[in-house]
PDB file of C-alpha atoms in Angstrom:
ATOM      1  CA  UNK A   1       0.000   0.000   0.000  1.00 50.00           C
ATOM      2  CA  UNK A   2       1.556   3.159  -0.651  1.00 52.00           C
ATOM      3  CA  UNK A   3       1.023   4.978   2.435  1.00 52.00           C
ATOM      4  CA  UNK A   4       1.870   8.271   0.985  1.00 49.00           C
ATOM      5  CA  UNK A   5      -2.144   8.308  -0.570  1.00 50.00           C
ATOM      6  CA  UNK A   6      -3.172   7.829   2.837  1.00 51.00           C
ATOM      7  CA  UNK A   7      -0.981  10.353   4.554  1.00 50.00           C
ATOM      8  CA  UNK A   8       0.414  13.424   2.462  1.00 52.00           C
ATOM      9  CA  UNK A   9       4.116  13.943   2.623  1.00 50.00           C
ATOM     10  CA  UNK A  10       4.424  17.198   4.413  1.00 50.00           C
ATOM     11  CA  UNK A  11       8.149  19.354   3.801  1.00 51.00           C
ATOM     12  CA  UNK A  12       8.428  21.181   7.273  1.00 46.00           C
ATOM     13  CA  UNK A  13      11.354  23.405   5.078  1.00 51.00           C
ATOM     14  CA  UNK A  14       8.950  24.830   3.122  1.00 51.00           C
ATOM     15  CA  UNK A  15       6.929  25.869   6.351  1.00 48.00           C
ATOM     16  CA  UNK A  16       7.160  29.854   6.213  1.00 47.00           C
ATOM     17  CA  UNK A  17       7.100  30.831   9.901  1.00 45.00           C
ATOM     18  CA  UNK A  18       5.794  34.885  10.207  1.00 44.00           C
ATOM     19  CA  UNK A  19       8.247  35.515  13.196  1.00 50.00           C
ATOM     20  CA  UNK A  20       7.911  39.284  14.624  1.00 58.00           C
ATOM     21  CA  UNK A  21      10.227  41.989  13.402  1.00 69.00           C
ATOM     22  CA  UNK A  22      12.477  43.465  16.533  1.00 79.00           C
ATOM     23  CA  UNK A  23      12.969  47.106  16.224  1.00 79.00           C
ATOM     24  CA  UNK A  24      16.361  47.864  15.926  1.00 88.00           C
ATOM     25  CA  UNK A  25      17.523  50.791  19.387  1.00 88.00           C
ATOM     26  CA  UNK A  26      16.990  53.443  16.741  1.00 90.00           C
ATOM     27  CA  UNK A  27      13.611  52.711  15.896  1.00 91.00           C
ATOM     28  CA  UNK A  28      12.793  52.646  19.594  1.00 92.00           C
ATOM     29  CA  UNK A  29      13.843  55.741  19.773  1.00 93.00           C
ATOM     30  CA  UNK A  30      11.820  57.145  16.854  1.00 95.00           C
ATOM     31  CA  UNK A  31       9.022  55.272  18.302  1.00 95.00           C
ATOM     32  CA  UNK A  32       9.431  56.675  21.785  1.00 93.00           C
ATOM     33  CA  UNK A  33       9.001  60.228  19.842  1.00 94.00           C
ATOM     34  CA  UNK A  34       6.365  59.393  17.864  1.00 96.00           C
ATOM     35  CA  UNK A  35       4.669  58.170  20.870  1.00 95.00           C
ATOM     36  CA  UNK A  36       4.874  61.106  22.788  1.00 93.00           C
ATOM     37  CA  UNK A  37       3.980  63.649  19.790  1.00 95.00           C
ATOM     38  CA  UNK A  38       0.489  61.725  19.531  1.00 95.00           C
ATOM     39  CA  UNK A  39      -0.038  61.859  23.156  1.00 94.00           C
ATOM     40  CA  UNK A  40      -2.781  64.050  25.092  1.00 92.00           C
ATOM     41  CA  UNK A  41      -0.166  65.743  26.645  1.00 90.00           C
ATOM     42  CA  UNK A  42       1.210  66.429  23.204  1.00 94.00           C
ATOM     43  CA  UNK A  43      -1.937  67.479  22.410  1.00 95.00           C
ATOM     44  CA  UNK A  44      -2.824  69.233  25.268  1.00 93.00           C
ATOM     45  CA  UNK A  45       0.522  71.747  24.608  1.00 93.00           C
ATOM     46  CA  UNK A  46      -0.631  72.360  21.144  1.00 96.00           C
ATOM     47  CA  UNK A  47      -3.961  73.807  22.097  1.00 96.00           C
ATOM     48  CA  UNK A  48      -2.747  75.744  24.961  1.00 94.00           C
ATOM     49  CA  UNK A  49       0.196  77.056  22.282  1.00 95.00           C
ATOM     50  CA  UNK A  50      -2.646  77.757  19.904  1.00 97.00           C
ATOM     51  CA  UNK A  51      -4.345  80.385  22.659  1.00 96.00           C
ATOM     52  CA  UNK A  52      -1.161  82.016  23.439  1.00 96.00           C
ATOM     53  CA  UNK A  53      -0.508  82.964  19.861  1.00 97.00           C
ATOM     54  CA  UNK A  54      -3.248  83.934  19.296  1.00 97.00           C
ATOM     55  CA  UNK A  55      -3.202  86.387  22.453  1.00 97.00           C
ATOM     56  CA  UNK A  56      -0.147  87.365  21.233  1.00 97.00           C
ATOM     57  CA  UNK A  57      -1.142  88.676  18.146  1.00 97.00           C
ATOM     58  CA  UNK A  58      -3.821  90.164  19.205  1.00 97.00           C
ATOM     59  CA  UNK A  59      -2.079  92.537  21.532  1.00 98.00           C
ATOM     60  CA  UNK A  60       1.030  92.806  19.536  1.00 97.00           C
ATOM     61  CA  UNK A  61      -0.908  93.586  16.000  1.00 97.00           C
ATOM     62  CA  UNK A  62      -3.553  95.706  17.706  1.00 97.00           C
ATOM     63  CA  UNK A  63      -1.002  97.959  19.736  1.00 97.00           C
ATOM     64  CA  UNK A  64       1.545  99.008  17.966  1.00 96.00           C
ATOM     65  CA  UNK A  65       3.366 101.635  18.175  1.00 94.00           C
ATOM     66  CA  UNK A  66       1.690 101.974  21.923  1.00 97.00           C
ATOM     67  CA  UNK A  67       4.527 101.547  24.110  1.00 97.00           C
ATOM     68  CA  UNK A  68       7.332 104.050  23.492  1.00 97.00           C
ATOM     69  CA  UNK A  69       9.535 103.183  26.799  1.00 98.00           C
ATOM     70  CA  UNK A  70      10.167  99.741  25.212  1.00 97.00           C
ATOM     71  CA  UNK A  71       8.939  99.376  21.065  1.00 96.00           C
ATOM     72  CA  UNK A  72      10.357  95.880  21.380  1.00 97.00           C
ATOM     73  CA  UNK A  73       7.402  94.697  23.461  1.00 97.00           C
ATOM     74  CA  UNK A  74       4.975  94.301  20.266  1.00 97.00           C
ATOM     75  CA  UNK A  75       8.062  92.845  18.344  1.00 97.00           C
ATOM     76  CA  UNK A  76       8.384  90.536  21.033  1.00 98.00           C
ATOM     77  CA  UNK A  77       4.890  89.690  20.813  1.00 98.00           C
ATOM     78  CA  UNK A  78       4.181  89.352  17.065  1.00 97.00           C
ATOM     79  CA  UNK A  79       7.048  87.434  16.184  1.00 97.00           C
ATOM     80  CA  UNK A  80       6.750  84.769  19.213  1.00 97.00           C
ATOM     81  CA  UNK A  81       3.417  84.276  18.156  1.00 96.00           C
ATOM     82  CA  UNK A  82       3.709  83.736  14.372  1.00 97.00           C
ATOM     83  CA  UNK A  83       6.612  81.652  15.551  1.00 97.00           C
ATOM     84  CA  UNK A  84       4.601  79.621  17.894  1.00 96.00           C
ATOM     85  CA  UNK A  85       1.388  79.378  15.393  1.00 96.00           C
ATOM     86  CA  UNK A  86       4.056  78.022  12.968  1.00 97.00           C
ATOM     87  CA  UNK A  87       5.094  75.508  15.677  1.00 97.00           C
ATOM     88  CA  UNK A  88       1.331  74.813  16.434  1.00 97.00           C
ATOM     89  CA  UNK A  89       1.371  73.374  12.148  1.00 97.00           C
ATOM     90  CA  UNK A  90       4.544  71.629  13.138  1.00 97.00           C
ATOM     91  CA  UNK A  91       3.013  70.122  16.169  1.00 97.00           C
ATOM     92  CA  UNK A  92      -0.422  69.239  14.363  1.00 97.00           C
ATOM     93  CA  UNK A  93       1.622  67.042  11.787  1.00 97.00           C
ATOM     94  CA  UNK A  94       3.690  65.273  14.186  1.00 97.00           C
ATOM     95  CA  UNK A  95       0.505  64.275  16.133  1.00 97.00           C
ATOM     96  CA  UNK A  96      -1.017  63.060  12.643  1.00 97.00           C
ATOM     97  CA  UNK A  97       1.850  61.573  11.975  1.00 97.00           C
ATOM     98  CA  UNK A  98       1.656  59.390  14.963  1.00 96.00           C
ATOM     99  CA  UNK A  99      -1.893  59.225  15.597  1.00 96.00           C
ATOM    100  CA  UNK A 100      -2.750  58.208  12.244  1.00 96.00           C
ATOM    101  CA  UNK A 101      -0.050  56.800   9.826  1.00 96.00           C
ATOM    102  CA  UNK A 102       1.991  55.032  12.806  1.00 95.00           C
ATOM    103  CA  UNK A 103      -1.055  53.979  14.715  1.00 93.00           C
ATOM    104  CA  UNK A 104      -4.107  53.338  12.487  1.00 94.00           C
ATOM    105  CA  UNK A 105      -2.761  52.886   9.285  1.00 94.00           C
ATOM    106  CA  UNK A 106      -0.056  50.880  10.607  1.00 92.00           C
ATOM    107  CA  UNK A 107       2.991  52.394   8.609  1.00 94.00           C
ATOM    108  CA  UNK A 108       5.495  52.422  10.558  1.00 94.00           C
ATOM    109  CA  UNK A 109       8.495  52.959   8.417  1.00 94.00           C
ATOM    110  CA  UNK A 110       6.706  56.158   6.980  1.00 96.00           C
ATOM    111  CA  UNK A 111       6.011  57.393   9.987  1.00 96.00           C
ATOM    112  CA  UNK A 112       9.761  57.096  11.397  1.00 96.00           C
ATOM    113  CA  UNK A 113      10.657  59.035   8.271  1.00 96.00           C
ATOM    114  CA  UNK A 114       8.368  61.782   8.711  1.00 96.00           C
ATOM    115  CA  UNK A 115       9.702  61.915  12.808  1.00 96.00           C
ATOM    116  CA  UNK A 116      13.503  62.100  11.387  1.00 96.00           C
ATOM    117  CA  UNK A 117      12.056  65.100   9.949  1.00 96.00           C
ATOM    118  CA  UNK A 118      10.392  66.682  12.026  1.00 96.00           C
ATOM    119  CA  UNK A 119      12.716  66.401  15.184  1.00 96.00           C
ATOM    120  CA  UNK A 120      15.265  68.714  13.941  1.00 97.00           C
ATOM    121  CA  UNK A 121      12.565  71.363  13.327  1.00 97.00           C
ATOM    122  CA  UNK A 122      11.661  71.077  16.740  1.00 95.00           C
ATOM    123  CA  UNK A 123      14.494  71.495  18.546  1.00 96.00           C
ATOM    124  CA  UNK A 124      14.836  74.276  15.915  1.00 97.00           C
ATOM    125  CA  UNK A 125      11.736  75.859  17.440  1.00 96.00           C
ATOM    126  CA  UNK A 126      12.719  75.113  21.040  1.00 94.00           C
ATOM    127  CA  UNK A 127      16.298  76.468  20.632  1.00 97.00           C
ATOM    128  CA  UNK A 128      14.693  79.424  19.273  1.00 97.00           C
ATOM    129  CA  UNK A 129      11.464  79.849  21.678  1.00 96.00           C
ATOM    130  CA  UNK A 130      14.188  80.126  24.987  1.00 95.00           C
ATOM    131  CA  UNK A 131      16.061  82.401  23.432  1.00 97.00           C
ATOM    132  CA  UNK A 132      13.421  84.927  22.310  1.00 97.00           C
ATOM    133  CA  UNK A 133      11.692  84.359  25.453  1.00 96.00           C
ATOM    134  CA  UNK A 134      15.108  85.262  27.359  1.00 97.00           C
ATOM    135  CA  UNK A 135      15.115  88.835  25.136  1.00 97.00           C
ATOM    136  CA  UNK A 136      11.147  89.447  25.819  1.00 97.00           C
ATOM    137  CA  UNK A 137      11.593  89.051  29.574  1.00 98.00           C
ATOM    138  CA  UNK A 138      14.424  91.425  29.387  1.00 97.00           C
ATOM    139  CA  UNK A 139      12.521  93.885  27.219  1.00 97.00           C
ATOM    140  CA  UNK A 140       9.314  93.519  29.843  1.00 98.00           C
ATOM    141  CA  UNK A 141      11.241  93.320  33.095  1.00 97.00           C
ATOM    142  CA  UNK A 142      13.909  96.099  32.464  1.00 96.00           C
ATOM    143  CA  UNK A 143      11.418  98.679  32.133  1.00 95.00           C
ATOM    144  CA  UNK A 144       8.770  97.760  35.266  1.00 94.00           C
ATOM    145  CA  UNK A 145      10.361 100.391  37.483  1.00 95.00           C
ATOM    146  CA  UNK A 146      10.201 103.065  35.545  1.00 96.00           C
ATOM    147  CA  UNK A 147       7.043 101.987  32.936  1.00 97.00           C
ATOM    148  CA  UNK A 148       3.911 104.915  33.605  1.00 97.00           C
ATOM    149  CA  UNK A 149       0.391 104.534  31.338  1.00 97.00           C
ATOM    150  CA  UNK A 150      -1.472 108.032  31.683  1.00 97.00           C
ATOM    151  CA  UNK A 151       0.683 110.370  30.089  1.00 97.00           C
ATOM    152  CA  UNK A 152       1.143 109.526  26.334  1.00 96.00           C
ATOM    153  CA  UNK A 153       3.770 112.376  25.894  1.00 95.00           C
ATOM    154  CA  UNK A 154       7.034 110.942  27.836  1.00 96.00           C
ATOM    155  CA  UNK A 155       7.602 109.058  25.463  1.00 95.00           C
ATOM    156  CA  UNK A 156      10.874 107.581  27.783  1.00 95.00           C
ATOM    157  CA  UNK A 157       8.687 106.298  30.299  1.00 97.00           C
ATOM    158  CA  UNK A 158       5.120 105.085  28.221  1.00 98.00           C
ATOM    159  CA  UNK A 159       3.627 102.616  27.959  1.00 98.00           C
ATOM    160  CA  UNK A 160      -0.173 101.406  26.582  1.00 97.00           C
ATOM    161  CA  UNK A 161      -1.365  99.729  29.888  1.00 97.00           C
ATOM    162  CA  UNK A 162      -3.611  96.762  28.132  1.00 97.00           C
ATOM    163  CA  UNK A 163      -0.348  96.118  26.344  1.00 98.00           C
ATOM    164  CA  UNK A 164       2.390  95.924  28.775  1.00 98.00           C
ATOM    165  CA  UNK A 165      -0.133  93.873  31.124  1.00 97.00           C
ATOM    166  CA  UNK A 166      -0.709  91.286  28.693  1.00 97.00           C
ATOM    167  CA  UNK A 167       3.346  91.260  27.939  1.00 97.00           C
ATOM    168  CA  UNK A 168       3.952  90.885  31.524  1.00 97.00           C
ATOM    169  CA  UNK A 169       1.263  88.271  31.672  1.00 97.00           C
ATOM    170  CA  UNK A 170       1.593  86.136  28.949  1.00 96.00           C
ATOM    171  CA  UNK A 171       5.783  85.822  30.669  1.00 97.00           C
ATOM    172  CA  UNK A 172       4.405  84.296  34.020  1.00 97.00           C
ATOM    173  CA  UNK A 173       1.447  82.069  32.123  1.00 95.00           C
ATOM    174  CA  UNK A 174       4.374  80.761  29.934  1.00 94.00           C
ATOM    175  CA  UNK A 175       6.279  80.078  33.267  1.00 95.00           C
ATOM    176  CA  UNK A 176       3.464  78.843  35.215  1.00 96.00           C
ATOM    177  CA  UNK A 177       2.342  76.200  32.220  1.00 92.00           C
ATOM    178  CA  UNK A 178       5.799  74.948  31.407  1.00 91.00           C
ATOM    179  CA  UNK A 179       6.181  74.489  35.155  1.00 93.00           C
ATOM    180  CA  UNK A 180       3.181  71.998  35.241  1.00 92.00           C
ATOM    181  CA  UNK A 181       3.945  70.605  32.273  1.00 86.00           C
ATOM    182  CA  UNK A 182       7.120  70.027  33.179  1.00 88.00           C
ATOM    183  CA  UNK A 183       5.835  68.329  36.421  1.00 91.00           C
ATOM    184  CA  UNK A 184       3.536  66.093  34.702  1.00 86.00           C
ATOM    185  CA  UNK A 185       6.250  64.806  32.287  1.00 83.00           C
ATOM    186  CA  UNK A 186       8.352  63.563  35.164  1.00 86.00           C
ATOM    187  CA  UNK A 187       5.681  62.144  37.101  1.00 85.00           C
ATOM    188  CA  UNK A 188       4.663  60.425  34.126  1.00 77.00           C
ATOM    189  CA  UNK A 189       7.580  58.926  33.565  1.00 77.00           C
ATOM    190  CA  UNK A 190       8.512  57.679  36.863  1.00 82.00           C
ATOM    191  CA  UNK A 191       4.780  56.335  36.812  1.00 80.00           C
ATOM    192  CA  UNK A 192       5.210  55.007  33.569  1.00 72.00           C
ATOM    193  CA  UNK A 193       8.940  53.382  35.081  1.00 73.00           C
ATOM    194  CA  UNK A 194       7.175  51.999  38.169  1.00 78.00           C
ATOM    195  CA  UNK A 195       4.935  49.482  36.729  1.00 77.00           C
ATOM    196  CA  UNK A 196       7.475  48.271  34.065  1.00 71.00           C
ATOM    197  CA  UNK A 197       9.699  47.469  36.867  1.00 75.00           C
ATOM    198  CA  UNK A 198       6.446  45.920  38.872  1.00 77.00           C
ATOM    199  CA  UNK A 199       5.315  43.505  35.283  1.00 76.00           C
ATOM    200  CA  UNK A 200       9.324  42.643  34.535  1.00 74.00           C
ATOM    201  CA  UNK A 201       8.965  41.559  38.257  1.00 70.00           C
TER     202      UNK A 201
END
């Protein structure tokens, strides 16, 4: 009898086994980025970025001109917040681009791509952010002694009140908000470190 009717010859070399790709350290990395660019927190920072621009705008745009102890205060203000409305885009495509093409459309090696990209802009934007915000504190702060708002005509000590408020204002929000954020990242992470250590356990 030839057995081979009865059971069919099976070659386990041509078995294809679908064993799971292991990131290489460098696309961990990426994918720790991309991770936190599609986070709420992420997210969270991009909205709150989005108000202050637009504040900033507002107050630079519509004053002009206004505060003749310092002119660099509506400088200050215009140009961080077209800067930071441009970083608002920035930070809308990095959340797509891990929300969406890493996550639900499952392209990963796009999405790293797009990251490599993008990080260099960022820490284009954050190099840039500290050190403007370094000059507009100076600009704000130098003059708080001295600064007057009902007498339009000394011109060395002027300044529109609505305007130099908001300057001063929008300094200490930005300090207060990248305090807490700041918080919350650590705290996340050392929450996020705790119970890896308590499953590897």
């Amino acid at each position: 009898m030839n057995t081979s009717t009865i059971f069919p010859s099976s070659d386990y070399n041509d078995v294809i086994v679908d064993t799971p790709t292991i990131p290489s350290k460098r696309e961990q990395r990426l994918d720790k980025a991309i991770n936190y660019f599609s986070s709420v927190m992420f997210a969270i920072q991009v909205i709150l970025a989005a108000v202050f621009s637009g504040i900033e705008l507002h107050y630079g745009i519509d004053y002009l001109n206004q505060c003749p102890i310092q002119p660099w205060i509506n400088i200050f203000l215009i140009v961080h917040g077209s800067t930071k409305l441009a970083w608002v885009l920035l930070g809308i495509v990095s959340f797509f681009n891990g929300r969406v093409i890493y996550n639900m459309m499952n392209k990963k090696t796009l999405a790293r791509s797009i990251i490599i990209l993008i990080l260099p802009l960022q820490l284009l934007f954050a190099v840039w952010f500290l050190a403007w915000f370094i000059v507009g504190n100076v600009w704000v702060f130098s003059c708080k002694s001295r600064v007057q708002y009902t007498d339009p005509t000394s011109t060395s000590t002027y300044c529109q009140q609505t305007l130099y408020s908001a300057a001063y204002g929008l300094i200490i929000s930005t300090y207060i908000v990248v305090g807490i954020v700041a918080i919350l990242t650590v705290k996340r992470r050392v929450i996020g470190k705790t119970i890896r250590q308590r499953i590897s356990s």
